[in-house]
Amino acid sequence: MIQTIDLRGTRPTPAELLAAVPRALTDVTAASDVAAELINDVRARGEDALRDQAERLDRVRPSHVRVPASHVTEALAGLDPTVRTAIEETIRRVRIASAAQVPPQVTTTIADGATITQRWQPINRVGLYVPGGKAVYPSSVVMNVVPAQIAGVSSIALASPPQSDFDGRVHPTILAVASLLGIDEIYAMGGAGAVGAFAYGVPGLGLDPVQLVTGPGNVYVAAAKRLVRGVTGIDSEAGPTDILVIADETADPRIVAADLVSQAEHDELAAAMLVTDSAELADAVNLHLVDLMQSTTHSIRVTASLNGRQSGIVLVDDLDAAAAFSNAFGPEHLEIQTSDPDAVLALIENAGAIFLGPHSPVSLGDYVAGSNHVLPTGGQARFSSGLGAYTFLRPQQVVTYSREALREVADHIAALSTAEALPAHGDAVTARFTTAL
């Protein structure tokens, strides 16, 4: 039975709300030691380490860590036509939404002869991770690759775990989607070892280090991304998924329950939360969850998720309190199913992606909404954002001053550099206006 957290009759402080937020016992910090061991093994032994890790963790030893072109061609030829149509429509929609995330270059005139140009420079090389443990995620190929391409990234490498059901190859649907997107540098490697390979490179495979690692994964992938940050960039520590639904008495309990289960089926550590000011809705959703836990395809996984300490039904006095709890939780996915969802949206500060109304389920965002489903998990939406074209862009300011524009501020520079006891800064300016002896 999913736990109930009753906050009615209380007005917790922000600190108390953070303490009340349920989280899974297994967190990124706890997985760091294992992740570090796997990364260091790859740094020391390269391809052999990746093969050994696959044999131990994925239960198969890949014959090719770098995927041959023939495997990709074969996978595309065998792709189900209905899946191909769905993927192509998803690509189209994500391209449209991602294009809106690329800012224009802007030049600002500060004074006569003095300009600052704000430009957005794409990262040159990235490593995109597509998980493949408990499920296959061809949609994650789209969500990683398309915004990188829209941003102008010129070198894209992709990794996904080898599959025991396919003789150690990357899942053929993953390969087929990569082919549709024009990606030909693909590796059969998974988990923390794959993140380490991206960060440090594997010369024996011709795998050069990347500047940024993106993509979702389990808690060990999240831990690995934390460990390599500083050696390479990361998007976020996207670990086990979570969903939070804010709902009032107007919500359909059957739909709310279905949406909670849709994310609980990802992982035993997935978090599924309902926050409501209606005890009647809470009871009705609970009854539907009991039925769905028994009937859904991944019943064991869903039951473990919903019965875990990270999931629950939270009762609050009003929707203001519901929004406050949600902001403390920082959900990856936030659904608002209320009589006036826009009013609740105005109270929301922290969320990876927000789904308004009964006809905008998280499942839509997972596939064909056009939004990106690579989002911060574990409360990290309180301080980070989801994947987008902007993830692969670096803002750079280009400073251009004429001689006269510099002369106008030379005295200011000299005064400030003297005040900071850094006179050489001022000297570097005055040197431009004095004649060498």
Short mmCIF file of C-alpha atoms in Angstrom, two decimals:
data_model
loop_
_atom_site.label_atom_id
_atom_site.label_comp_id
_atom_site.label_asym_id
_atom_site.label_seq_id
_atom_site.Cartn_x
_atom_site.Cartn_y
_atom_site.Cartn_z
CA MET A 1 0.00 0.00 0.00
CA ILE A 2 1.32 3.42 -0.94
CA GLN A 3 2.08 5.57 2.10
CA THR A 4 0.02 8.62 3.05
CA ILE A 5 1.66 11.80 4.34
CA ASP A 6 -0.85 14.08 6.04
CA LEU A 7 0.26 17.72 6.18
CA ARG A 8 -3.19 19.17 6.80
CA GLY A 9 -3.40 21.68 9.60
CA THR A 10 0.30 22.56 9.29
CA ARG A 11 2.27 25.27 7.52
CA PRO A 12 5.76 23.82 7.24
CA THR A 13 8.73 26.10 6.68
CA PRO A 14 10.78 25.54 3.51
CA ALA A 15 13.33 23.60 5.55
CA GLU A 16 10.59 21.44 7.09
CA LEU A 17 9.13 20.75 3.65
CA LEU A 18 12.52 19.62 2.36
CA ALA A 19 12.78 17.27 5.33
CA ALA A 20 9.27 15.92 4.67
CA VAL A 21 9.99 15.06 1.03
CA PRO A 22 10.33 11.29 0.65
CA ARG A 23 13.36 10.01 -1.22
CA ALA A 24 14.64 6.55 -2.07
CA LEU A 25 17.17 5.05 0.32
CA THR A 26 19.58 4.38 -2.53
CA ASP A 27 20.96 7.72 -3.63
CA VAL A 28 23.72 8.93 -5.90
CA THR A 29 26.21 9.33 -3.07
CA ALA A 30 25.74 5.71 -2.01
CA ALA A 31 26.50 4.53 -5.57
CA SER A 32 29.62 6.65 -5.98
CA ASP A 33 32.15 4.08 -4.76
CA VAL A 34 30.95 1.45 -7.22
CA ALA A 35 30.81 3.98 -10.05
CA ALA A 36 34.35 5.20 -9.29
CA GLU A 37 35.67 1.64 -9.40
CA LEU A 38 34.10 1.05 -12.82
CA ILE A 39 35.39 4.35 -14.22
CA ASN A 40 38.93 3.74 -12.96
CA ASP A 41 38.87 0.26 -14.48
CA VAL A 42 38.02 1.71 -17.89
CA ARG A 43 40.75 4.33 -17.56
CA ALA A 44 43.28 1.62 -16.75
CA ARG A 45 42.24 -1.19 -19.12
CA GLY A 46 40.12 0.46 -21.79
CA GLU A 47 38.20 -1.88 -24.09
CA ASP A 48 38.98 -4.98 -22.02
CA ALA A 49 37.40 -3.36 -18.98
CA LEU A 50 34.27 -2.48 -20.95
CA ARG A 51 33.94 -6.07 -22.17
CA ASP A 52 34.45 -7.48 -18.68
CA GLN A 53 31.92 -5.05 -17.18
CA ALA A 54 29.35 -5.97 -19.81
CA GLU A 55 29.84 -9.66 -19.10
CA ARG A 56 29.38 -9.10 -15.37
CA LEU A 57 26.62 -6.46 -15.38
CA ASP A 58 24.78 -6.99 -18.68
CA ARG A 59 25.25 -10.77 -18.73
CA VAL A 60 26.81 -10.76 -22.20
CA ARG A 61 30.29 -10.16 -23.63
CA PRO A 62 30.02 -8.03 -26.78
CA SER A 63 32.06 -9.14 -29.75
CA HIS A 64 32.20 -5.51 -30.90
CA VAL A 65 32.30 -2.60 -28.47
CA ARG A 66 32.40 -0.13 -31.36
CA VAL A 67 29.37 -1.03 -33.41
CA PRO A 68 30.11 -1.98 -37.05
CA ALA A 69 28.22 -0.15 -39.78
CA SER A 70 26.74 -3.46 -40.94
CA HIS A 71 24.90 -3.86 -37.62
CA VAL A 72 23.34 -0.42 -38.04
CA THR A 73 22.27 -1.07 -41.64
CA GLU A 74 20.77 -4.41 -40.66
CA ALA A 75 18.87 -2.86 -37.75
CA LEU A 76 17.33 -0.13 -39.90
CA ALA A 77 16.20 -2.68 -42.50
CA GLY A 78 14.45 -4.68 -39.77
CA LEU A 79 12.72 -1.75 -38.05
CA ASP A 80 8.95 -2.21 -37.66
CA PRO A 81 7.26 0.24 -40.09
CA THR A 82 4.80 1.45 -37.45
CA VAL A 83 7.66 2.15 -35.03
CA ARG A 84 9.58 3.92 -37.79
CA THR A 85 6.60 6.16 -38.52
CA ALA A 86 6.21 6.99 -34.83
CA ILE A 87 9.93 7.74 -34.48
CA GLU A 88 9.99 9.96 -37.56
CA GLU A 89 7.05 11.97 -36.22
CA THR A 90 8.77 12.27 -32.84
CA ILE A 91 11.94 13.50 -34.57
CA ARG A 92 9.93 16.08 -36.49
CA ARG A 93 8.24 17.43 -33.37
CA VAL A 94 11.37 17.51 -31.22
CA ARG A 95 13.22 19.36 -33.99
CA ILE A 96 10.55 22.06 -34.04
CA ALA A 97 10.62 22.54 -30.26
CA SER A 98 14.42 22.38 -30.07
CA ALA A 99 14.86 25.02 -32.77
CA ALA A 100 13.00 27.47 -30.54
CA GLN A 101 15.70 26.99 -27.88
CA VAL A 102 18.57 28.47 -29.91
CA PRO A 103 19.02 32.16 -29.02
CA PRO A 104 19.99 34.64 -31.75
CA GLN A 105 23.34 36.40 -31.72
CA VAL A 106 22.90 39.92 -30.34
CA THR A 107 25.32 42.87 -30.54
CA THR A 108 24.88 45.64 -28.00
CA THR A 109 26.46 49.07 -28.42
CA ILE A 110 27.79 50.25 -25.06
CA ALA A 111 29.19 53.57 -26.39
CA ASP A 112 30.55 54.95 -29.62
CA GLY A 113 33.04 52.37 -30.89
CA ALA A 114 32.29 49.95 -28.02
CA THR A 115 30.25 46.78 -28.58
CA ILE A 116 29.55 43.52 -26.79
CA THR A 117 28.35 40.66 -28.98
CA GLN A 118 26.54 37.80 -27.23
CA ARG A 119 27.07 34.65 -29.27
CA TRP A 120 26.11 31.02 -28.56
CA GLN A 121 28.86 28.61 -29.54
CA PRO A 122 28.06 24.90 -29.91
CA ILE A 123 30.14 22.33 -28.12
CA ASN A 124 32.24 20.42 -30.66
CA ARG A 125 32.02 16.84 -29.33
CA VAL A 126 29.46 15.15 -27.09
CA GLY A 127 28.74 11.68 -25.73
CA LEU A 128 25.08 10.70 -25.55
CA TYR A 129 23.99 7.89 -23.25
CA VAL A 130 20.89 5.81 -23.96
CA PRO A 131 19.93 3.37 -21.17
CA GLY A 132 18.96 -0.21 -21.91
CA GLY A 133 18.61 -2.14 -18.66
CA LYS A 134 14.98 -2.72 -17.72
CA ALA A 135 13.58 -1.38 -21.02
CA VAL A 136 14.61 -0.21 -24.47
CA TYR A 137 14.54 3.54 -25.06
CA PRO A 138 14.68 4.49 -28.75
CA SER A 139 12.90 7.71 -27.80
CA SER A 140 15.95 8.66 -25.72
CA VAL A 141 18.08 8.52 -28.88
CA VAL A 142 15.83 11.19 -30.37
CA MET A 143 15.79 13.29 -27.19
CA ASN A 144 19.60 13.31 -26.98
CA VAL A 145 20.58 13.57 -30.63
CA VAL A 146 18.08 16.06 -32.06
CA PRO A 147 18.84 19.02 -29.74
CA ALA A 148 22.58 18.41 -30.19
CA GLN A 149 22.17 18.54 -33.95
CA ILE A 150 19.96 21.62 -33.78
CA ALA A 151 22.60 23.34 -31.64
CA GLY A 152 25.26 22.61 -34.26
CA VAL A 153 27.33 19.92 -32.51
CA SER A 154 29.68 18.46 -35.13
CA SER A 155 30.82 15.24 -33.44
CA ILE A 156 28.31 12.97 -31.71
CA ALA A 157 29.07 9.60 -30.10
CA LEU A 158 26.32 7.39 -28.72
CA ALA A 159 26.50 4.58 -26.17
CA SER A 160 23.94 2.00 -25.08
CA PRO A 161 24.41 -1.27 -23.16
CA PRO A 162 24.93 -4.53 -25.06
CA GLN A 163 21.88 -6.79 -24.93
CA SER A 164 22.06 -10.48 -24.00
CA ASP A 165 18.95 -11.11 -26.13
CA PHE A 166 20.80 -9.83 -29.20
CA ASP A 167 24.18 -11.59 -28.84
CA GLY A 168 25.86 -8.62 -27.21
CA ARG A 169 24.73 -6.06 -29.76
CA VAL A 170 23.08 -2.76 -28.95
CA HIS A 171 19.32 -3.17 -29.16
CA PRO A 172 18.42 -3.04 -32.89
CA THR A 173 15.73 -0.40 -32.39
CA ILE A 174 18.33 1.89 -30.79
CA LEU A 175 20.64 1.31 -33.76
CA ALA A 176 17.86 1.90 -36.26
CA VAL A 177 16.88 5.24 -34.73
CA ALA A 178 20.53 6.29 -34.61
CA SER A 179 20.72 5.49 -38.31
CA LEU A 180 17.63 7.59 -39.05
CA LEU A 181 19.40 10.49 -37.34
CA GLY A 182 22.69 9.98 -39.17
CA ILE A 183 24.71 8.84 -36.14
CA ASP A 184 27.46 6.36 -37.01
CA GLU A 185 29.75 6.44 -33.95
CA ILE A 186 28.01 4.00 -31.63
CA TYR A 187 29.34 1.92 -28.75
CA ALA A 188 27.97 -1.18 -27.04
CA MET A 189 28.77 -0.10 -23.51
CA GLY A 190 26.65 0.84 -20.55
CA GLY A 191 26.48 2.16 -17.03
CA ALA A 192 29.21 4.02 -15.19
CA GLY A 193 31.89 2.48 -17.40
CA ALA A 194 30.35 4.09 -20.48
CA VAL A 195 30.32 7.49 -18.80
CA GLY A 196 33.98 7.05 -17.88
CA ALA A 197 34.84 6.02 -21.44
CA PHE A 198 33.20 9.17 -22.78
CA ALA A 199 34.97 11.39 -20.26
CA TYR A 200 38.49 9.98 -20.60
CA GLY A 201 38.40 8.33 -24.02
CA VAL A 202 39.43 4.82 -25.05
CA PRO A 203 42.28 5.02 -27.59
CA GLY A 204 41.99 1.35 -28.53
CA LEU A 205 38.46 1.98 -29.77
CA GLY A 206 39.23 5.28 -31.46
CA LEU A 207 36.98 6.88 -28.87
CA ASP A 208 38.18 10.43 -28.23
CA PRO A 209 37.14 12.19 -25.00
CA VAL A 210 33.99 14.27 -25.20
CA GLN A 211 33.28 17.73 -23.84
CA LEU A 212 29.80 16.89 -22.54
CA VAL A 213 27.99 13.72 -21.44
CA THR A 214 24.20 13.72 -21.57
CA GLY A 215 21.35 11.28 -21.13
CA PRO A 216 19.36 9.47 -18.45
CA GLY A 217 20.30 6.29 -16.63
CA ASN A 218 20.19 4.45 -13.34
CA VAL A 219 21.68 5.62 -10.07
CA TYR A 220 25.16 4.39 -11.08
CA VAL A 221 25.07 6.40 -14.30
CA ALA A 222 24.02 9.44 -12.25
CA ALA A 223 26.89 8.81 -9.80
CA ALA A 224 29.36 8.45 -12.65
CA LYS A 225 28.26 11.74 -14.17
CA ARG A 226 28.82 13.45 -10.84
CA LEU A 227 32.32 11.94 -10.63
CA VAL A 228 33.47 13.02 -14.10
CA ARG A 229 32.07 16.51 -13.85
CA GLY A 230 35.05 18.82 -14.13
CA VAL A 231 36.82 16.48 -16.54
CA THR A 232 33.87 16.87 -18.88
CA GLY A 233 30.54 18.63 -18.69
CA ILE A 234 27.27 16.89 -17.87
CA ASP A 235 23.66 17.81 -18.43
CA SER A 236 22.30 16.63 -15.08
CA GLU A 237 22.35 13.55 -12.87
CA ALA A 238 19.29 11.98 -14.47
CA GLY A 239 18.72 8.88 -12.35
CA PRO A 240 15.53 6.95 -11.49
CA THR A 241 12.46 8.77 -12.76
CA ASP A 242 9.82 10.58 -10.70
CA ILE A 243 6.36 12.05 -11.18
CA LEU A 244 4.34 14.36 -8.96
CA VAL A 245 0.66 15.04 -9.65
CA ILE A 246 -1.10 18.02 -8.11
CA ALA A 247 -4.83 17.31 -8.26
CA ASP A 248 -8.06 18.56 -6.72
CA GLU A 249 -11.54 17.10 -6.44
CA THR A 250 -12.21 17.67 -10.15
CA ALA A 251 -9.50 15.22 -11.24
CA ASP A 252 -10.38 11.75 -12.53
CA PRO A 253 -8.86 9.27 -10.02
CA ARG A 254 -8.57 6.59 -12.69
CA ILE A 255 -6.40 8.87 -14.86
CA VAL A 256 -4.29 10.05 -11.93
CA ALA A 257 -3.58 6.46 -10.91
CA ALA A 258 -2.73 5.46 -14.47
CA ASP A 259 -0.25 8.32 -14.74
CA LEU A 260 1.46 7.38 -11.48
CA VAL A 261 1.80 3.77 -12.65
CA SER A 262 3.14 4.88 -16.04
CA GLN A 263 6.28 6.20 -14.36
CA ALA A 264 6.47 3.57 -11.61
CA GLU A 265 6.94 0.90 -14.29
CA HIS A 266 10.38 2.34 -15.15
CA ASP A 267 12.19 1.26 -12.00
CA GLU A 268 11.70 -0.06 -8.48
CA LEU A 269 13.28 3.20 -7.30
CA ALA A 270 10.96 5.40 -9.37
CA ALA A 271 9.03 7.92 -7.27
CA ALA A 272 5.30 8.45 -7.77
CA MET A 273 3.62 11.21 -5.75
CA LEU A 274 0.09 12.57 -5.57
CA VAL A 275 -0.42 15.86 -3.73
CA THR A 276 -4.06 16.80 -3.19
CA ASP A 277 -6.41 18.82 -1.01
CA SER A 278 -9.15 16.22 -1.51
CA ALA A 279 -9.23 13.22 0.83
CA GLU A 280 -11.93 11.69 -1.36
CA LEU A 281 -9.70 11.84 -4.44
CA ALA A 282 -6.81 10.37 -2.45
CA ASP A 283 -8.93 7.39 -1.37
CA ALA A 284 -10.22 6.81 -4.91
CA VAL A 285 -6.73 6.98 -6.42
CA ASN A 286 -5.48 4.53 -3.80
CA LEU A 287 -8.15 2.00 -4.77
CA HIS A 288 -7.26 2.29 -8.46
CA LEU A 289 -3.56 1.88 -7.64
CA VAL A 290 -4.28 -1.36 -5.81
CA ASP A 291 -6.02 -2.73 -8.90
CA LEU A 292 -3.36 -1.48 -11.32
CA MET A 293 -0.51 -2.89 -9.27
CA GLN A 294 -1.98 -6.33 -9.86
CA SER A 295 -2.99 -5.97 -13.50
CA THR A 296 -0.20 -3.96 -15.09
CA THR A 297 2.46 -5.75 -17.16
CA HIS A 298 5.36 -4.90 -14.83
CA SER A 299 3.41 -5.60 -11.67
CA ILE A 300 6.38 -6.51 -9.47
CA ARG A 301 8.35 -3.44 -10.48
CA VAL A 302 5.37 -1.09 -10.08
CA THR A 303 4.44 -2.55 -6.70
CA ALA A 304 8.00 -2.07 -5.44
CA SER A 305 8.03 1.53 -6.65
CA LEU A 306 4.65 2.50 -5.20
CA ASN A 307 5.33 0.76 -1.88
CA GLY A 308 8.78 2.34 -1.61
CA ARG A 309 9.60 5.18 0.73
CA GLN A 310 10.07 7.50 -2.27
CA SER A 311 6.38 7.33 -3.28
CA GLY A 312 3.25 8.53 -1.50
CA ILE A 313 -0.01 10.43 -1.36
CA VAL A 314 0.32 13.80 0.35
CA LEU A 315 -2.74 15.47 1.85
CA VAL A 316 -2.65 19.27 2.14
CA ASP A 317 -5.10 22.00 3.10
CA ASP A 318 -5.17 23.82 -0.24
CA LEU A 319 -3.48 24.12 -3.61
CA ASP A 320 -1.07 26.79 -2.35
CA ALA A 321 0.27 24.19 0.06
CA ALA A 322 0.34 21.63 -2.75
CA ALA A 323 2.48 23.94 -4.87
CA ALA A 324 4.81 24.60 -1.92
CA PHE A 325 5.32 20.86 -1.42
CA SER A 326 5.93 20.36 -5.14
CA ASN A 327 8.54 23.13 -5.19
CA ALA A 328 10.34 21.43 -2.31
CA PHE A 329 10.14 18.06 -4.08
CA GLY A 330 11.42 19.47 -7.39
CA PRO A 331 9.76 16.87 -9.61
CA GLU A 332 11.18 15.63 -12.86
CA HIS A 333 7.62 15.47 -14.21
CA LEU A 334 4.85 17.62 -12.74
CA GLU A 335 1.24 17.11 -13.75
CA ILE A 336 -1.39 19.67 -12.75
CA GLN A 337 -4.90 18.24 -12.86
CA THR A 338 -7.08 20.89 -11.21
CA SER A 339 -10.07 23.03 -12.11
CA ASP A 340 -7.74 25.95 -12.92
CA PRO A 341 -4.32 24.51 -13.83
CA ASP A 342 -2.96 27.88 -14.97
CA ALA A 343 -3.54 29.34 -11.50
CA VAL A 344 -1.53 26.50 -9.96
CA LEU A 345 1.16 26.85 -12.63
CA ALA A 346 1.71 30.44 -11.50
CA LEU A 347 2.77 29.07 -8.08
CA ILE A 348 5.29 26.60 -9.48
CA GLU A 349 9.00 27.39 -9.41
CA ASN A 350 10.76 24.04 -9.62
CA ALA A 351 10.01 21.28 -12.15
CA GLY A 352 11.76 19.55 -15.01
CA ALA A 353 8.71 19.56 -17.28
CA ILE A 354 5.11 20.55 -16.53
CA PHE A 355 2.00 18.92 -17.99
CA LEU A 356 -1.22 20.92 -17.75
CA GLY A 357 -4.70 19.44 -17.69
CA PRO A 358 -6.13 15.94 -18.07
CA HIS A 359 -5.08 15.56 -21.71
CA SER A 360 -1.37 16.27 -21.23
CA PRO A 361 0.00 13.12 -19.56
CA VAL A 362 3.69 12.52 -18.91
CA SER A 363 3.54 9.68 -21.46
CA LEU A 364 2.92 12.33 -24.12
CA GLY A 365 6.14 14.09 -23.12
CA ASP A 366 8.01 10.78 -23.04
CA TYR A 367 7.33 10.32 -26.74
CA VAL A 368 5.71 12.74 -29.19
CA ALA A 369 4.82 16.00 -27.44
CA GLY A 370 7.90 17.67 -28.93
CA SER A 371 9.30 18.43 -25.48
CA ASN A 372 12.43 16.69 -24.22
CA HIS A 373 12.16 13.81 -21.76
CA VAL A 374 15.76 13.96 -20.47
CA LEU A 375 15.08 15.81 -17.23
CA PRO A 376 16.66 16.33 -13.79
CA THR A 377 15.59 13.74 -11.21
CA GLY A 378 15.92 13.27 -7.47
CA GLY A 379 14.97 16.86 -6.66
CA GLN A 380 17.57 18.42 -8.94
CA ALA A 381 14.88 20.36 -10.77
CA ARG A 382 15.21 22.76 -7.81
CA PHE A 383 18.43 24.04 -9.38
CA SER A 384 18.83 22.56 -12.88
CA SER A 385 16.88 22.15 -16.09
CA GLY A 386 16.07 19.51 -18.67
CA LEU A 387 18.01 18.73 -21.82
CA GLY A 388 17.57 21.07 -24.77
CA ALA A 389 19.48 22.67 -27.60
CA TYR A 390 20.76 25.22 -25.06
CA THR A 391 22.52 22.37 -23.21
CA PHE A 392 24.92 22.08 -26.12
CA LEU A 393 25.54 25.83 -26.45
CA ARG A 394 27.99 28.03 -24.54
CA PRO A 395 27.27 31.74 -24.23
CA GLN A 396 30.31 33.81 -25.12
CA GLN A 397 30.72 37.57 -25.00
CA VAL A 398 32.85 39.09 -27.75
CA VAL A 399 34.28 42.48 -26.74
CA THR A 400 35.23 44.98 -29.48
CA TYR A 401 36.47 48.50 -28.57
CA SER A 402 38.00 51.11 -30.82
CA ARG A 403 41.06 53.12 -29.72
CA GLU A 404 38.93 56.12 -28.82
CA ALA A 405 36.37 54.00 -26.94
CA LEU A 406 39.18 52.50 -24.86
CA ARG A 407 40.68 55.96 -24.24
CA GLU A 408 37.36 57.12 -22.77
CA VAL A 409 37.49 54.50 -20.00
CA ALA A 410 41.25 54.30 -19.49
CA ASP A 411 41.18 56.46 -16.36
CA HIS A 412 38.39 54.32 -14.84
CA ILE A 413 40.45 51.18 -15.45
CA ALA A 414 43.51 52.76 -13.86
CA ALA A 415 41.51 53.86 -10.80
CA LEU A 416 39.95 50.44 -10.27
CA SER A 417 43.18 48.52 -10.82
CA THR A 418 44.94 50.77 -8.27
CA ALA A 419 42.11 50.22 -5.77
CA GLU A 420 42.53 46.45 -6.17
CA ALA A 421 46.35 46.67 -5.93
CA LEU A 422 46.68 45.26 -9.45
CA PRO A 423 48.44 48.17 -11.18
CA ALA A 424 49.62 46.09 -14.14
CA HIS A 425 46.00 45.94 -15.27
CA GLY A 426 45.97 49.70 -15.66
CA ASP A 427 49.46 49.71 -17.15
CA ALA A 428 48.27 47.34 -19.91
CA VAL A 429 45.78 50.03 -20.97
CA THR A 430 48.01 53.08 -20.68
CA ALA A 431 50.71 51.29 -22.69
CA ARG A 432 48.44 51.60 -25.71
CA PHE A 433 48.55 55.41 -25.47
CA THR A 434 52.21 56.00 -24.71
CA THR A 435 55.18 56.01 -27.04
CA ALA A 436 57.82 53.36 -26.46
CA LEU A 437 61.24 54.77 -25.49
#
